[in-house]
């Protein structure tokens, strides 16, 4: 989605509608030794909420080097065949593409020090962003309420996503999308660390696939590839959709026969809502459902950090692990436990199906919490302490 989408590789789920009944509970992942996303720092545990979701179903790739010329030729051939495109057109676009050293530097930049929730939240929830969100909601209320009625996704949630992603369209990126994806799809930076080799190979394959999807998107929606600008990672528009998400979740909100996620507000609002409803599969957005409630962890119990974040844990199961919600929870709800590191100690939350839906937009617990709390502030509700 945005540059922050780089936290993980998204996988498509099953399509869900906003009003479907609660799904059956899948098997829970409780392995004691999760897959590592990279070498750990000895003696250091990153603050809870900064980690990405861990999955056991990651494919192992063949790391045998392939010469660039061969990889490029294979890409042109395969993309043309997959999407019914003219290989000469693909070749001409790639011939004009530029390697982006700035993209390589940004992607290679060492990770910033890990921060807690009390430092993360003020970066996204500010007076200016709240006021800007209220003004944006007022300006586009009619379109947003139509989308809310149709999908069940609250208008303030849609607005909060746009606020966090691009400051309500104030900055959507200046990097040519073709250049960004060409660079990362064929020259994704390598650290030389064998523990990261598989991850880096998957990232390169991901961006190469996004480049192929960009060509398909251009054909389908009549986009001029030479003029598309966005983030250094290839996300575009007010909602910062990657090409695959544009194709999979984009909606023609105003019925003009075209999906325009660059500057068509009806399409943008409808597509963000559609993403929430469908990306989570059986755990997509639930109309009228809760998002999160703060919880208390009983003394003598350790915080529970399941492998993935699907909200499959019943309140009884969470109670057995020491969790007590501090606000009423509708009967039958299932949740995932969330721990956020703050200056005065950890905060404990229970995230429900709609919280999980927000994490599909960006695979970060703190991101999801920031979006939800910003949406509450835009709706005029009081914020909990950071």
Coordinates of C-alpha atoms in Angstrom, one line a residue:
X1 CA 0.0 0.0 0.0
X2 CA 2.2 2.7 1.1
X3 CA 5.9 2.6 1.7
X4 CA 4.9 1.0 5.0
X5 CA 3.4 -1.9 3.1
X6 CA 7.0 -3.2 2.8
X7 CA 6.6 -4.7 6.3
X8 CA 5.2 -7.8 4.7
X9 CA 4.1 -9.7 1.6
X10 CA 0.4 -9.6 1.4
X11 CA -1.5 -12.7 0.4
X12 CA -5.0 -12.6 -1.0
X13 CA -7.8 -14.0 1.2
X14 CA -11.2 -15.2 0.3
X15 CA -13.8 -12.6 -0.5
X16 CA -16.2 -11.6 2.3
X17 CA -19.2 -9.3 2.3
X18 CA -19.7 -6.7 5.0
X19 CA -22.8 -8.5 6.4
X20 CA -21.7 -12.1 6.4
X21 CA -22.1 -14.1 9.6
X22 CA -19.1 -14.8 11.8
X23 CA -16.7 -17.3 10.1
X24 CA -15.7 -20.6 11.6
X25 CA -12.6 -20.5 13.8
X26 CA -9.5 -21.8 12.0
X27 CA -6.8 -23.6 13.8
X28 CA -4.8 -21.4 16.1
X29 CA -1.1 -20.9 15.6
X30 CA 0.7 -21.1 19.0
X31 CA 4.2 -22.3 18.1
X32 CA 6.7 -21.4 20.7
X33 CA 9.4 -20.6 18.2
X34 CA 8.1 -18.3 15.4
X35 CA 9.8 -17.9 12.1
X36 CA 12.4 -15.1 12.3
X37 CA 12.1 -12.1 9.9
X38 CA 15.8 -11.5 10.4
X39 CA 18.7 -11.8 12.9
X40 CA 17.7 -10.8 16.4
X41 CA 19.7 -8.3 18.4
X42 CA 21.4 -10.2 21.2
X43 CA 19.8 -9.3 24.6
X44 CA 17.2 -7.0 23.0
X45 CA 13.5 -7.6 22.5
X46 CA 11.8 -5.0 20.2
X47 CA 8.9 -3.2 21.8
X48 CA 5.6 -5.0 21.3
X49 CA 3.7 -3.5 18.4
X50 CA 6.7 -3.0 16.2
X51 CA 6.9 -6.6 15.0
X52 CA 5.3 -7.9 11.9
X53 CA 3.0 -10.8 11.7
X54 CA 4.8 -14.1 11.5
X55 CA 3.7 -16.9 9.2
X56 CA 4.8 -20.5 8.7
X57 CA 3.7 -20.8 5.1
X58 CA 6.5 -18.7 3.5
X59 CA 7.8 -20.3 0.3
X60 CA 11.5 -21.1 0.1
X61 CA 13.0 -19.7 -3.1
X62 CA 15.8 -21.0 -5.3
X63 CA 18.7 -18.5 -4.8
X64 CA 20.7 -19.5 -7.8
X65 CA 21.7 -16.2 -9.5
X66 CA 20.1 -15.3 -12.8
X67 CA 21.8 -12.8 -15.1
X68 CA 20.0 -9.5 -15.4
X69 CA 19.5 -9.8 -19.2
X70 CA 18.0 -13.3 -18.8
X71 CA 15.7 -12.2 -15.9
X72 CA 14.5 -9.1 -17.9
X73 CA 13.8 -11.2 -21.0
X74 CA 11.9 -13.7 -19.0
X75 CA 9.9 -11.0 -17.4
X76 CA 8.9 -9.4 -20.7
X77 CA 7.9 -12.8 -22.1
X78 CA 6.0 -14.0 -19.1
X79 CA 4.2 -10.6 -18.5
X80 CA 3.1 -10.4 -22.1
X81 CA 1.8 -14.0 -22.0
X82 CA 0.1 -13.6 -18.6
X83 CA -1.8 -10.4 -19.4
X84 CA -2.2 -10.6 -23.2
X85 CA 0.2 -7.6 -23.8
X86 CA 2.5 -6.7 -26.6
X87 CA 6.1 -7.6 -25.6
X88 CA 7.4 -4.8 -27.8
X89 CA 5.4 -2.3 -25.7
X90 CA 6.8 -3.7 -22.5
X91 CA 10.3 -3.6 -23.9
X92 CA 9.9 0.0 -24.9
X93 CA 8.7 1.1 -21.5
X94 CA 11.5 -0.7 -19.7
X95 CA 14.0 0.8 -22.2
X96 CA 12.9 4.2 -21.0
X97 CA 12.9 3.4 -17.3
X98 CA 15.6 4.8 -15.0
X99 CA 17.4 3.0 -12.2
X100 CA 16.6 5.0 -9.0
X101 CA 19.5 5.2 -6.7
X102 CA 17.3 7.2 -4.2
X103 CA 15.0 4.2 -4.1
X104 CA 17.9 1.8 -3.5
X105 CA 19.2 4.1 -0.7
X106 CA 15.8 4.4 1.0
X107 CA 15.2 0.7 0.8
X108 CA 18.7 0.0 2.1
X109 CA 18.4 2.5 5.0
X110 CA 19.0 0.8 8.3
X111 CA 15.9 0.3 10.4
X112 CA 15.3 3.2 12.8
X113 CA 15.5 2.4 16.4
X114 CA 12.4 0.7 17.7
X115 CA 10.0 3.1 19.4
X116 CA 7.1 2.6 21.8
X117 CA 3.5 3.5 21.3
X118 CA 3.9 6.7 23.3
X119 CA 6.4 7.9 20.7
X120 CA 4.7 6.4 17.7
X121 CA 1.2 7.7 18.2
X122 CA 2.1 11.5 18.3
X123 CA 3.7 11.1 14.8
X124 CA 0.2 10.3 13.4
X125 CA -2.3 11.7 15.8
X126 CA -1.7 15.4 15.9
X127 CA -4.0 18.4 16.3
X128 CA -3.4 19.3 12.7
X129 CA -4.2 15.8 11.4
X130 CA -7.3 15.6 13.5
X131 CA -8.5 19.0 12.4
X132 CA -7.6 18.2 8.8
X133 CA -9.6 15.0 9.0
X134 CA -12.6 16.7 10.4
X135 CA -12.5 19.3 7.6
X136 CA -11.9 16.6 4.9
X137 CA -14.9 14.6 6.3
X138 CA -17.1 17.6 6.2
X139 CA -16.1 18.5 2.6
X140 CA -16.7 15.0 1.3
X141 CA -19.4 13.9 3.7
X142 CA -22.0 13.0 1.0
X143 CA -19.7 10.7 -0.9
X144 CA -18.2 9.1 2.2
X145 CA -21.7 8.4 3.7
X146 CA -22.8 6.7 0.5
X147 CA -19.8 4.4 0.8
X148 CA -20.4 3.8 4.5
X149 CA -24.0 2.8 3.8
X150 CA -23.0 0.5 1.0
X151 CA -20.0 -1.2 2.7
X152 CA -20.4 -0.8 6.4
X153 CA -17.0 0.8 6.7
X154 CA -17.3 4.1 8.8
X155 CA -16.5 7.3 6.9
X156 CA -14.1 8.3 9.7
X157 CA -12.1 5.1 9.2
X158 CA -11.7 5.8 5.4
X159 CA -10.7 9.4 6.2
X160 CA -8.2 8.3 8.9
X161 CA -6.4 5.9 6.4
X162 CA -6.1 8.8 3.9
X163 CA -4.8 11.0 6.7
X164 CA -2.1 8.6 7.8
X165 CA -1.1 7.6 4.3
X166 CA -0.9 10.9 2.5
X167 CA -2.2 13.7 4.8
X168 CA -5.5 13.6 2.9
X169 CA -3.8 13.7 -0.5
X170 CA -1.3 16.4 0.5
X171 CA 1.6 14.3 -0.4
X172 CA 1.3 11.2 -2.6
X173 CA 4.9 10.8 -3.8
X174 CA 7.0 12.1 -6.7
X175 CA 8.8 9.0 -7.8
X176 CA 7.9 7.6 -11.3
X177 CA 6.1 4.4 -10.6
X178 CA 7.8 2.4 -13.4
X179 CA 11.2 3.5 -12.3
X180 CA 10.5 2.5 -8.7
X181 CA 9.2 -1.0 -9.5
X182 CA 11.8 -1.6 -12.2
X183 CA 14.6 -0.8 -9.8
X184 CA 13.2 -2.9 -6.9
X185 CA 12.1 -5.7 -9.2
X186 CA 15.5 -6.2 -10.6
X187 CA 18.0 -4.6 -8.3
X188 CA 16.5 -5.0 -4.8
X189 CA 19.3 -4.2 -2.4
X190 CA 21.1 -7.2 -0.9
X191 CA 22.9 -7.1 2.5
X192 CA 24.9 -10.2 1.9
X193 CA 23.6 -11.6 5.1
X194 CA 22.6 -15.2 4.6
X195 CA 19.9 -15.0 7.2
X196 CA 18.2 -12.3 5.1
X197 CA 18.8 -13.9 1.6
X198 CA 15.4 -15.5 1.4
X199 CA 13.6 -12.4 2.5
X200 CA 15.4 -10.2 0.1
X201 CA 14.7 -12.6 -2.8
X202 CA 11.0 -12.6 -1.9
X203 CA 11.0 -8.8 -1.8
X204 CA 12.5 -8.6 -5.3
X205 CA 10.1 -11.1 -6.7
X206 CA 7.2 -9.2 -5.1
X207 CA 8.2 -5.9 -6.8
X208 CA 8.8 -7.7 -10.1
X209 CA 5.3 -9.1 -9.9
X210 CA 4.0 -5.6 -9.1
X211 CA 5.8 -4.2 -12.2
X212 CA 4.0 -6.8 -14.3
X213 CA 0.7 -5.9 -12.7
X214 CA 1.4 -2.3 -13.4
X215 CA 1.5 -3.1 -17.2
X216 CA -1.8 -4.9 -16.9
X217 CA -3.3 -2.1 -14.9
X218 CA -2.2 0.4 -17.6
X219 CA -4.0 -1.6 -20.2
X220 CA -7.2 -2.1 -18.2
X221 CA -7.6 1.4 -16.9
X222 CA -5.9 3.5 -19.6
X223 CA -3.2 4.8 -17.4
X224 CA -0.3 6.7 -18.9
X225 CA 2.7 4.9 -17.3
X226 CA 5.0 7.8 -18.2
X227 CA 3.1 10.2 -15.9
X228 CA 2.3 8.0 -12.9
X229 CA 4.1 9.2 -9.8
X230 CA 4.0 7.8 -6.2
X231 CA 6.1 6.5 -3.4
X232 CA 9.7 5.2 -3.8
X233 CA 8.2 1.7 -3.4
X234 CA 5.6 2.0 -6.2
X235 CA 2.5 2.9 -4.2
X236 CA 0.2 5.5 -5.8
X237 CA -2.7 7.8 -5.2
X238 CA -4.3 9.2 -2.1
X239 CA -4.8 5.7 -0.7
X240 CA -1.3 4.5 -1.7
X241 CA -2.4 1.4 -3.6
X242 CA 0.2 -1.0 -5.1
X243 CA -0.7 -2.1 -8.6
X244 CA -2.0 -5.5 -7.5
X245 CA -4.2 -3.9 -4.9
X246 CA -5.4 -1.4 -7.4
X247 CA -6.4 -4.3 -9.7
X248 CA -7.8 -6.5 -7.0
X249 CA -9.7 -4.0 -4.8
X250 CA -10.2 -0.9 -6.9
X251 CA -13.8 0.1 -7.4
X252 CA -15.5 2.3 -9.9
X253 CA -17.4 4.3 -7.3
X254 CA -19.0 6.8 -9.6
X255 CA -19.9 4.5 -12.4
X256 CA -18.0 6.3 -15.1
X257 CA -16.5 3.0 -16.4
X258 CA -13.0 3.6 -15.1
X259 CA -11.3 3.0 -11.8
X260 CA -9.3 6.2 -11.0
X261 CA -7.5 6.0 -7.7
X262 CA -5.3 9.0 -8.4
X263 CA -7.8 11.9 -8.2
X264 CA -11.4 10.5 -8.3
X265 CA -12.7 10.8 -4.7
X266 CA -15.7 8.4 -5.3
X267 CA -13.4 5.7 -6.6
X268 CA -10.8 6.3 -3.9
X269 CA -13.3 6.1 -1.0
X270 CA -15.1 3.1 -2.4
X271 CA -11.8 1.3 -3.0
X272 CA -10.4 1.9 0.5
X273 CA -13.6 0.5 1.9
X274 CA -13.6 -2.4 -0.5
X275 CA -10.0 -3.2 0.6
X276 CA -11.2 -3.4 4.2
X277 CA -14.1 -5.6 3.4
X278 CA -12.3 -8.1 1.2
X279 CA -8.6 -8.1 2.0
X280 CA -9.1 -9.9 5.3
X281 CA -11.0 -12.7 3.6
X282 CA -13.3 -14.3 6.2
X283 CA -12.1 -11.6 8.6
X284 CA -12.8 -8.6 6.4
X285 CA -14.6 -5.6 7.8
X286 CA -17.7 -6.4 9.9
X287 CA -20.5 -3.9 9.6
X288 CA -21.2 -2.4 13.1
X289 CA -18.6 -4.6 14.7
X290 CA -16.1 -3.4 17.4
X291 CA -12.5 -2.6 16.6
X292 CA -10.6 -2.8 19.9
X293 CA -10.9 -2.4 23.6
X294 CA -8.3 -1.9 26.3
X295 CA -7.7 -4.8 28.6
X296 CA -6.1 -5.6 31.9
X297 CA -3.6 -8.5 32.2
X298 CA -3.8 -10.2 35.6
X299 CA -0.7 -10.4 37.7
X300 CA 1.3 -13.5 37.2
X301 CA 0.4 -13.8 33.5
X302 CA 2.7 -13.1 30.6
X303 CA 1.5 -11.1 27.6
X304 CA 0.4 -13.5 24.8
X305 CA 1.8 -12.9 21.3
X306 CA 0.3 -15.4 18.9
X307 CA 2.1 -16.2 15.6
X308 CA -0.5 -14.6 13.4
X309 CA -3.1 -12.0 14.2
X310 CA -6.4 -13.5 13.1
X311 CA -8.9 -12.8 15.8
X312 CA -9.7 -16.3 16.7
X313 CA -9.4 -16.3 20.5
X314 CA -12.6 -16.4 22.5
X315 CA -13.0 -14.2 25.5
X316 CA -13.0 -17.3 27.7
X317 CA -9.6 -18.4 26.2
X318 CA -8.2 -14.9 26.7
X319 CA -9.5 -14.8 30.2
X320 CA -7.7 -18.0 30.9
X321 CA -4.5 -16.2 29.8
X322 CA -5.2 -13.4 32.2
X323 CA -7.0 -10.9 29.9
X324 CA -10.1 -8.9 31.1
X325 CA -11.6 -6.3 28.7
X326 CA -12.1 -2.9 30.3
X327 CA -15.3 -2.1 28.3
X328 CA -18.3 -4.2 27.4
X329 CA -17.8 -6.7 24.5
X330 CA -20.6 -8.1 22.4
X331 CA -21.3 -11.7 23.1
X332 CA -19.6 -14.2 20.8
X333 CA -16.8 -11.9 19.7
X334 CA -13.4 -13.3 19.2
X335 CA -10.2 -11.3 19.3
X336 CA -6.4 -11.2 19.1
X337 CA -4.4 -9.8 22.0
X338 CA -2.4 -6.7 21.4
X339 CA 0.5 -5.4 23.5
X340 CA 1.7 -1.8 23.0
X341 CA 4.9 -0.5 24.7
X342 CA 4.4 2.8 26.4
X343 CA 6.5 5.0 28.7
X344 CA 4.6 4.0 31.8
X345 CA 4.5 0.3 31.0
X346 CA 2.8 -2.0 28.4
X347 CA -0.8 -1.4 27.3
X348 CA -3.0 -4.4 26.7
X349 CA -5.8 -4.4 24.1
X350 CA -8.1 -6.9 22.5
X351 CA -8.3 -6.4 18.7
X352 CA -11.4 -7.7 17.0
X353 CA -12.2 -8.6 13.4
X354 CA -12.3 -4.9 12.3
X355 CA -8.9 -4.3 14.0
X356 CA -7.5 -7.2 12.0
X357 CA -9.0 -5.7 8.8
X358 CA -7.0 -2.5 9.4
X359 CA -3.8 -4.6 9.8
X360 CA -4.3 -5.9 6.3
X361 CA -3.8 -2.4 5.0
X362 CA -0.5 -2.3 6.8
X363 CA 1.0 -5.2 8.8
X364 CA 1.7 -3.3 12.0
X365 CA -0.3 -3.4 15.2
X366 CA 0.7 0.2 16.0
X367 CA -0.3 1.4 12.6
X368 CA -3.7 -0.2 13.0
X369 CA -4.2 1.4 16.4
X370 CA -3.1 4.8 15.1
X371 CA -5.6 4.6 12.3
X372 CA -8.4 3.6 14.6
X373 CA -7.7 6.2 17.3
X374 CA -7.3 8.9 14.7
X375 CA -10.7 7.9 13.3
X376 CA -12.2 8.2 16.7
X377 CA -10.7 11.7 17.2
X378 CA -12.0 12.7 13.8
X379 CA -15.5 11.5 14.9
X380 CA -15.2 13.7 18.0
X381 CA -14.6 10.9 20.5
X382 CA -12.1 11.2 23.3
X383 CA -8.7 9.6 22.9
X384 CA -7.3 7.1 25.4
X385 CA -4.0 7.9 27.0
X386 CA -0.9 7.2 24.8

